[in-house]
Amino acid sequence: MHILVTNDDGVHAPGLLALVQVMRQCGRVSIVAPDRNWSGRGHVKTLERPLRVHEVQLADGTPAYASDGAPSDCVALAVMGFLREPVDLVVSGINPMANLGHDVTYSGTVTAVMESIIWHIPGIAFSLDAGKHGHETVDYSAAARVARLITRMTLQRGLPKGVFLNVNIPYLPAEMLQGIQLTRQGLRVYRDRLDERQDPRGRAYYWIGGDSPTGVPEDGTDVGAMASGHVSVTPLQMDLTAYHVMPGLQEWGWSQLEVIPRPKALQGLAEIVSQER
Amino acid sequence: MHILVTNDDGVHAPGLLALVQVMRQCGRVSIVAPDRNWSGRGHVKTLERPLRVHEVQLADGTPAYASDGAPSDCVALAVMGFLREPVDLVVSGINPMANLGHDVTYSGTVTAVMESIIWHIPGIAFSLDAGKHGHETVDYSAAARVARLITRMTLQRGLPKGVFLNVNIPYLPAEMLQGIQLTRQGLRVYRDRLDERQDPRGRAYYWIGGDSPTGVPEDGTDVGAMASGHVSVTPLQMDLTAYHVMPGLQEWGWSQLEVIPRPKALQGLAEIVSQER
């Protein structure tokens, strides 16, 4: 098994090292990760500039590659041939902040794994709900053991096609974890506030400020699992279609235009468009 | 109705101007858009630096705000209070390239509208499938009329909570459009290839190259609608949970740990974790 490890905090983040050390017990490990922090910067495909890659060493001497692209670029680079051998699994993390609910489209940790799914490679995102603890002082040992356990299960069982796992781990000693829950994506509650300031030249600038997000700790959700001390395993996929509203939206009458035979359909839309003028 | 217009090609893109001109017929319009191109750079929340906003004029003299943030930052700024009045609808576009299938998490056009949904404001992303035509020479007139029609319907009917529309419009004269289809998200086929080059100093750099994406033109999907000359209206939401695989994944045995009473659960997980050492 050839496992690609990446993250969004940068190649020298202690959470990546913790993940690499346990992944080495699950398979052969390659590392391609950003050379800087990419948190909260979403699913990226860098097309307008070339990417650089340079060799680095992790704190334990492990050789790794650092790229000036986003986490998703690192995955794309690796699987498009920068790594000479095929990748069997992509793991991302361990992020020191949880990625729950609506966080998933913002998160570099999660969008790296979205990229792996687009390349038809299974993936797992690992995040630790260490909240206000400083990045450098976080203890990743329990989370790393959980990551190893879930990775082994995933390699053994195989993920369904097009599905990846978003794993969040409460910040507790291993013996205090309440178990593992298969969850659905819950609801984040963002508390961002606009913080307007003036620079020394009297011109305005704006911080996205406010308090850290909370969430609705509903049973069966990722947010709920964190609240009850459970490891959360959420299977995610890339189809965002709101199937449940399609019958209601059909009543808006698009389908009328859709089913009219071609000459009439042409007329139909042209008429509406000209009425709208 | 107060309509916020944004895009991912930058405030001076002709597709934004075309959208603004028809939105003015649907309500009062404010414009907050990026000061540069943000294509393919995903759902962003800029927290590590402040954002600047400056006043600009569109080519027709319309006043607008340009920010150095991402499209999603522009929406966040606007609705967090930079615009003094509440926003009733966010529209994004008109993008000169289609946003189909897996494009939606990369797309600045679409992720701007994701941001509006997170702020509980309905939104619509508009993209024109103009493909290889240059940005500057694209004719947005038919697409703008379609955008007006769909926006009017949306304002009249109201979107279900948490749902936004991803609209793609074939690049055809209005009278050649075959109608409007309510669709599901289809499958994109990316054809990216790694293009390794050497700089004048002999160091490697990497372009994400290859051909433009195609897709699986299945009936009922956004990709299929483009292939048959139909306007595609896809209702999207932010829950990526792969509900269909949850019964299968439950059999992996997470639930066993989940249902064990607390002292035993502790022991259960601790045992597995220590076996894994």
CSV table of C-alpha atoms in Angstrom, one decimal, chain B residues 49-231:
chain,number,residue,atom,x,y,z
B,49,ARG,CA,-4.8,39.1,6.7
B,50,PRO,CA,-7.3,42.0,6.6
B,51,LEU,CA,-9.3,42.8,3.5
B,52,ARG,CA,-9.2,46.1,1.6
B,53,VAL,CA,-12.2,47.5,-0.3
B,54,HIS,CA,-12.1,50.3,-2.8
B,55,GLU,CA,-14.7,52.1,-4.9
B,56,VAL,CA,-14.6,51.6,-8.7
B,57,GLN,CA,-16.8,52.3,-11.7
B,58,LEU,CA,-18.0,49.6,-14.1
B,59,ALA,CA,-17.6,50.4,-17.9
B,60,ASP,CA,-21.2,51.8,-17.9
B,61,GLY,CA,-20.5,54.1,-14.9
B,62,THR,CA,-22.2,51.9,-12.3
B,63,PRO,CA,-20.5,52.4,-8.9
B,64,ALA,CA,-19.1,49.2,-7.4
B,65,TYR,CA,-16.8,47.9,-4.7
B,66,ALA,CA,-13.7,45.9,-5.4
B,67,SER,CA,-12.0,43.8,-2.7
B,68,ASP,CA,-8.7,42.0,-2.5
B,69,GLY,CA,-10.5,39.0,-1.1
B,70,ALA,CA,-11.9,35.9,-2.7
B,71,PRO,CA,-15.5,35.9,-4.1
B,72,SER,CA,-16.7,34.2,-0.9
B,73,ASP,CA,-14.9,37.0,1.1
B,74,CYS,CA,-16.8,39.6,-1.0
B,75,VAL,CA,-20.1,38.0,0.0
B,76,ALA,CA,-19.1,37.7,3.7
B,77,LEU,CA,-17.9,41.3,3.8
B,78,ALA,CA,-21.1,42.6,2.2
B,79,VAL,CA,-23.5,40.7,4.4
B,80,MET,CA,-21.5,41.2,7.6
B,81,GLY,CA,-22.3,44.9,7.4
B,82,PHE,CA,-20.0,46.5,4.8
B,83,LEU,CA,-23.3,47.1,2.9
B,84,ARG,CA,-25.5,48.9,5.4
B,85,GLU,CA,-28.7,47.3,4.2
B,86,PRO,CA,-29.6,43.6,4.3
B,87,VAL,CA,-29.1,41.5,1.2
B,88,ASP,CA,-32.1,39.5,-0.1
B,89,LEU,CA,-30.4,37.6,-2.9
B,90,VAL,CA,-26.8,37.0,-4.0
B,91,VAL,CA,-26.1,36.4,-7.7
B,92,SER,CA,-22.7,35.5,-9.0
B,93,GLY,CA,-21.3,35.6,-12.6
B,94,ILE,CA,-21.8,35.5,-15.4
B,95,ASN,CA,-18.8,33.2,-15.6
B,96,PRO,CA,-17.6,32.7,-19.2
B,97,MET,CA,-16.9,29.0,-18.5
B,98,ALA,CA,-19.4,26.4,-17.4
B,99,ASN,CA,-19.3,25.1,-13.8
B,100,LEU,CA,-20.5,21.5,-14.1
B,101,GLY,CA,-20.2,18.4,-12.0
B,102,HIS,CA,-17.1,18.4,-9.8
B,103,ASP,CA,-16.3,22.0,-10.8
B,104,VAL,CA,-18.6,23.4,-8.1
B,105,THR,CA,-16.2,23.1,-5.1
B,106,TYR,CA,-13.3,24.7,-7.1
B,107,SER,CA,-15.4,27.4,-8.7
B,108,GLY,CA,-15.2,31.0,-7.3
B,109,THR,CA,-18.5,31.7,-9.0
B,110,VAL,CA,-20.3,28.8,-7.2
B,111,THR,CA,-18.4,29.1,-3.8
B,112,ALA,CA,-19.5,32.8,-3.6
B,113,VAL,CA,-23.0,31.5,-3.5
B,114,MET,CA,-22.1,28.8,-1.0
B,115,GLU,CA,-21.0,31.6,1.3
B,116,SER,CA,-24.4,33.3,0.9
B,117,ILE,CA,-26.2,30.1,1.9
B,118,ILE,CA,-24.0,29.9,5.0
B,119,TRP,CA,-25.3,33.4,5.8
B,120,HIS,CA,-28.9,32.2,5.2
B,121,ILE,CA,-29.3,34.3,2.1
B,122,PRO,CA,-30.5,32.6,-1.1
B,123,GLY,CA,-28.2,32.7,-4.1
B,124,ILE,CA,-27.8,31.8,-7.8
B,125,ALA,CA,-24.5,31.1,-9.7
B,126,PHE,CA,-24.6,31.9,-13.4
B,127,SER,CA,-22.1,30.4,-15.9
B,128,LEU,CA,-22.0,30.4,-19.6
B,129,ASP,CA,-20.6,27.4,-21.5
B,130,ALA,CA,-18.5,29.7,-23.8
B,131,GLY,CA,-15.6,27.2,-23.7
B,132,LYS,CA,-12.8,28.2,-25.9
B,133,HIS,CA,-14.1,31.7,-26.8
B,134,GLY,CA,-11.9,34.5,-25.4
B,135,HIS,CA,-13.3,36.2,-22.3
B,136,GLU,CA,-13.4,39.6,-23.9
B,137,THR,CA,-15.3,38.6,-27.1
B,138,VAL,CA,-18.0,36.5,-25.4
B,139,ASP,CA,-21.6,37.6,-26.1
B,140,TYR,CA,-23.4,37.5,-22.8
B,141,SER,CA,-26.8,38.8,-24.1
B,142,ALA,CA,-28.7,35.5,-24.2
B,143,ALA,CA,-27.2,34.4,-20.9
B,144,ALA,CA,-28.2,37.7,-19.3
B,145,ARG,CA,-31.8,37.3,-20.4
B,146,VAL,CA,-31.9,33.8,-19.0
B,147,ALA,CA,-30.4,35.1,-15.8
B,148,ARG,CA,-33.1,37.7,-15.5
B,149,LEU,CA,-35.9,35.1,-16.1
B,150,ILE,CA,-34.5,32.7,-13.5
B,151,THR,CA,-33.9,35.4,-11.0
B,152,ARG,CA,-37.5,36.7,-11.4
B,153,MET,CA,-38.9,33.2,-10.9
B,154,THR,CA,-36.6,32.7,-7.9
B,155,LEU,CA,-37.7,36.0,-6.3
B,156,GLN,CA,-41.4,35.2,-7.0
B,157,ARG,CA,-41.3,31.6,-5.7
B,158,GLY,CA,-38.6,31.6,-3.1
B,159,LEU,CA,-35.9,29.0,-2.8
B,160,PRO,CA,-36.2,26.2,-0.2
B,161,LYS,CA,-34.0,26.8,2.9
B,162,GLY,CA,-30.3,26.0,2.5
B,163,VAL,CA,-30.6,25.5,-1.3
B,164,PHE,CA,-29.0,27.5,-4.0
B,165,LEU,CA,-29.1,27.3,-7.8
B,166,ASN,CA,-26.2,26.5,-10.1
B,167,VAL,CA,-27.3,27.7,-13.5
B,168,ASN,CA,-25.3,26.9,-16.7
B,169,ILE,CA,-26.2,28.3,-20.0
B,170,PRO,CA,-25.2,26.8,-23.4
B,171,TYR,CA,-23.4,29.3,-25.6
B,172,LEU,CA,-26.2,29.7,-28.2
B,173,PRO,CA,-28.3,32.6,-29.4
B,174,ALA,CA,-31.4,32.9,-27.2
B,175,GLU,CA,-33.7,31.5,-30.0
B,176,MET,CA,-31.5,28.4,-30.3
B,177,LEU,CA,-31.8,27.5,-26.6
B,178,GLN,CA,-33.8,24.3,-26.3
B,179,GLY,CA,-35.5,25.1,-23.0
B,180,ILE,CA,-34.7,25.0,-19.3
B,181,GLN,CA,-34.0,21.7,-17.5
B,182,LEU,CA,-33.9,21.1,-13.7
B,183,THR,CA,-30.9,18.9,-13.4
B,184,ARG,CA,-28.7,17.0,-11.0
B,185,GLN,CA,-24.9,17.4,-10.7
B,186,GLY,CA,-23.2,15.3,-13.4
B,187,LEU,CA,-19.8,13.9,-13.8
B,188,ARG,CA,-16.9,16.0,-15.0
B,189,VAL,CA,-14.0,14.3,-16.7
B,190,TYR,CA,-10.8,16.2,-16.1
B,191,ARG,CA,-7.9,15.7,-18.5
B,192,ASP,CA,-5.2,17.5,-16.5
B,193,ARG,CA,-1.6,16.4,-17.1
B,194,LEU,CA,1.6,17.4,-15.3
B,195,ASP,CA,3.8,19.5,-17.5
B,196,GLU,CA,7.4,19.5,-16.1
B,197,ARG,CA,9.7,22.2,-17.3
B,198,GLN,CA,13.1,23.7,-16.3
B,199,ASP,CA,13.7,27.3,-15.5
B,200,PRO,CA,16.7,29.2,-16.9
B,201,ARG,CA,18.7,28.1,-13.8
B,202,GLY,CA,18.0,24.4,-14.4
B,203,ARG,CA,15.5,23.9,-11.6
B,204,ALA,CA,12.2,22.1,-12.2
B,205,TYR,CA,8.8,23.6,-12.1
B,206,TYR,CA,5.4,22.1,-12.8
B,207,TRP,CA,2.3,23.3,-14.7
B,208,ILE,CA,-1.1,21.7,-14.3
B,209,GLY,CA,-1.6,21.4,-18.0
B,210,GLY,CA,-3.6,19.0,-20.3
B,211,ASP,CA,-6.8,19.5,-22.2
B,212,SER,CA,-10.1,21.2,-21.0
B,213,PRO,CA,-12.4,19.0,-19.0
B,214,THR,CA,-15.2,17.1,-20.7
B,215,GLY,CA,-18.0,15.3,-19.0
B,216,VAL,CA,-20.4,12.4,-19.1
B,217,PRO,CA,-23.4,13.9,-21.0
B,218,GLU,CA,-26.0,11.9,-19.2
B,219,ASP,CA,-29.7,12.9,-19.5
B,220,GLY,CA,-31.0,14.8,-16.4
B,221,THR,CA,-27.5,16.1,-15.5
B,222,ASP,CA,-25.9,19.6,-15.9
B,223,VAL,CA,-23.4,18.1,-18.3
B,224,GLY,CA,-26.2,16.5,-20.3
B,225,ALA,CA,-28.2,19.7,-20.5
B,226,MET,CA,-25.2,21.5,-22.1
B,227,ALA,CA,-24.8,18.8,-24.6
B,228,SER,CA,-28.4,19.1,-25.7
B,229,GLY,CA,-28.6,22.9,-25.8
B,230,HIS,CA,-30.7,23.3,-22.6
B,231,VAL,CA,-30.2,25.8,-19.8
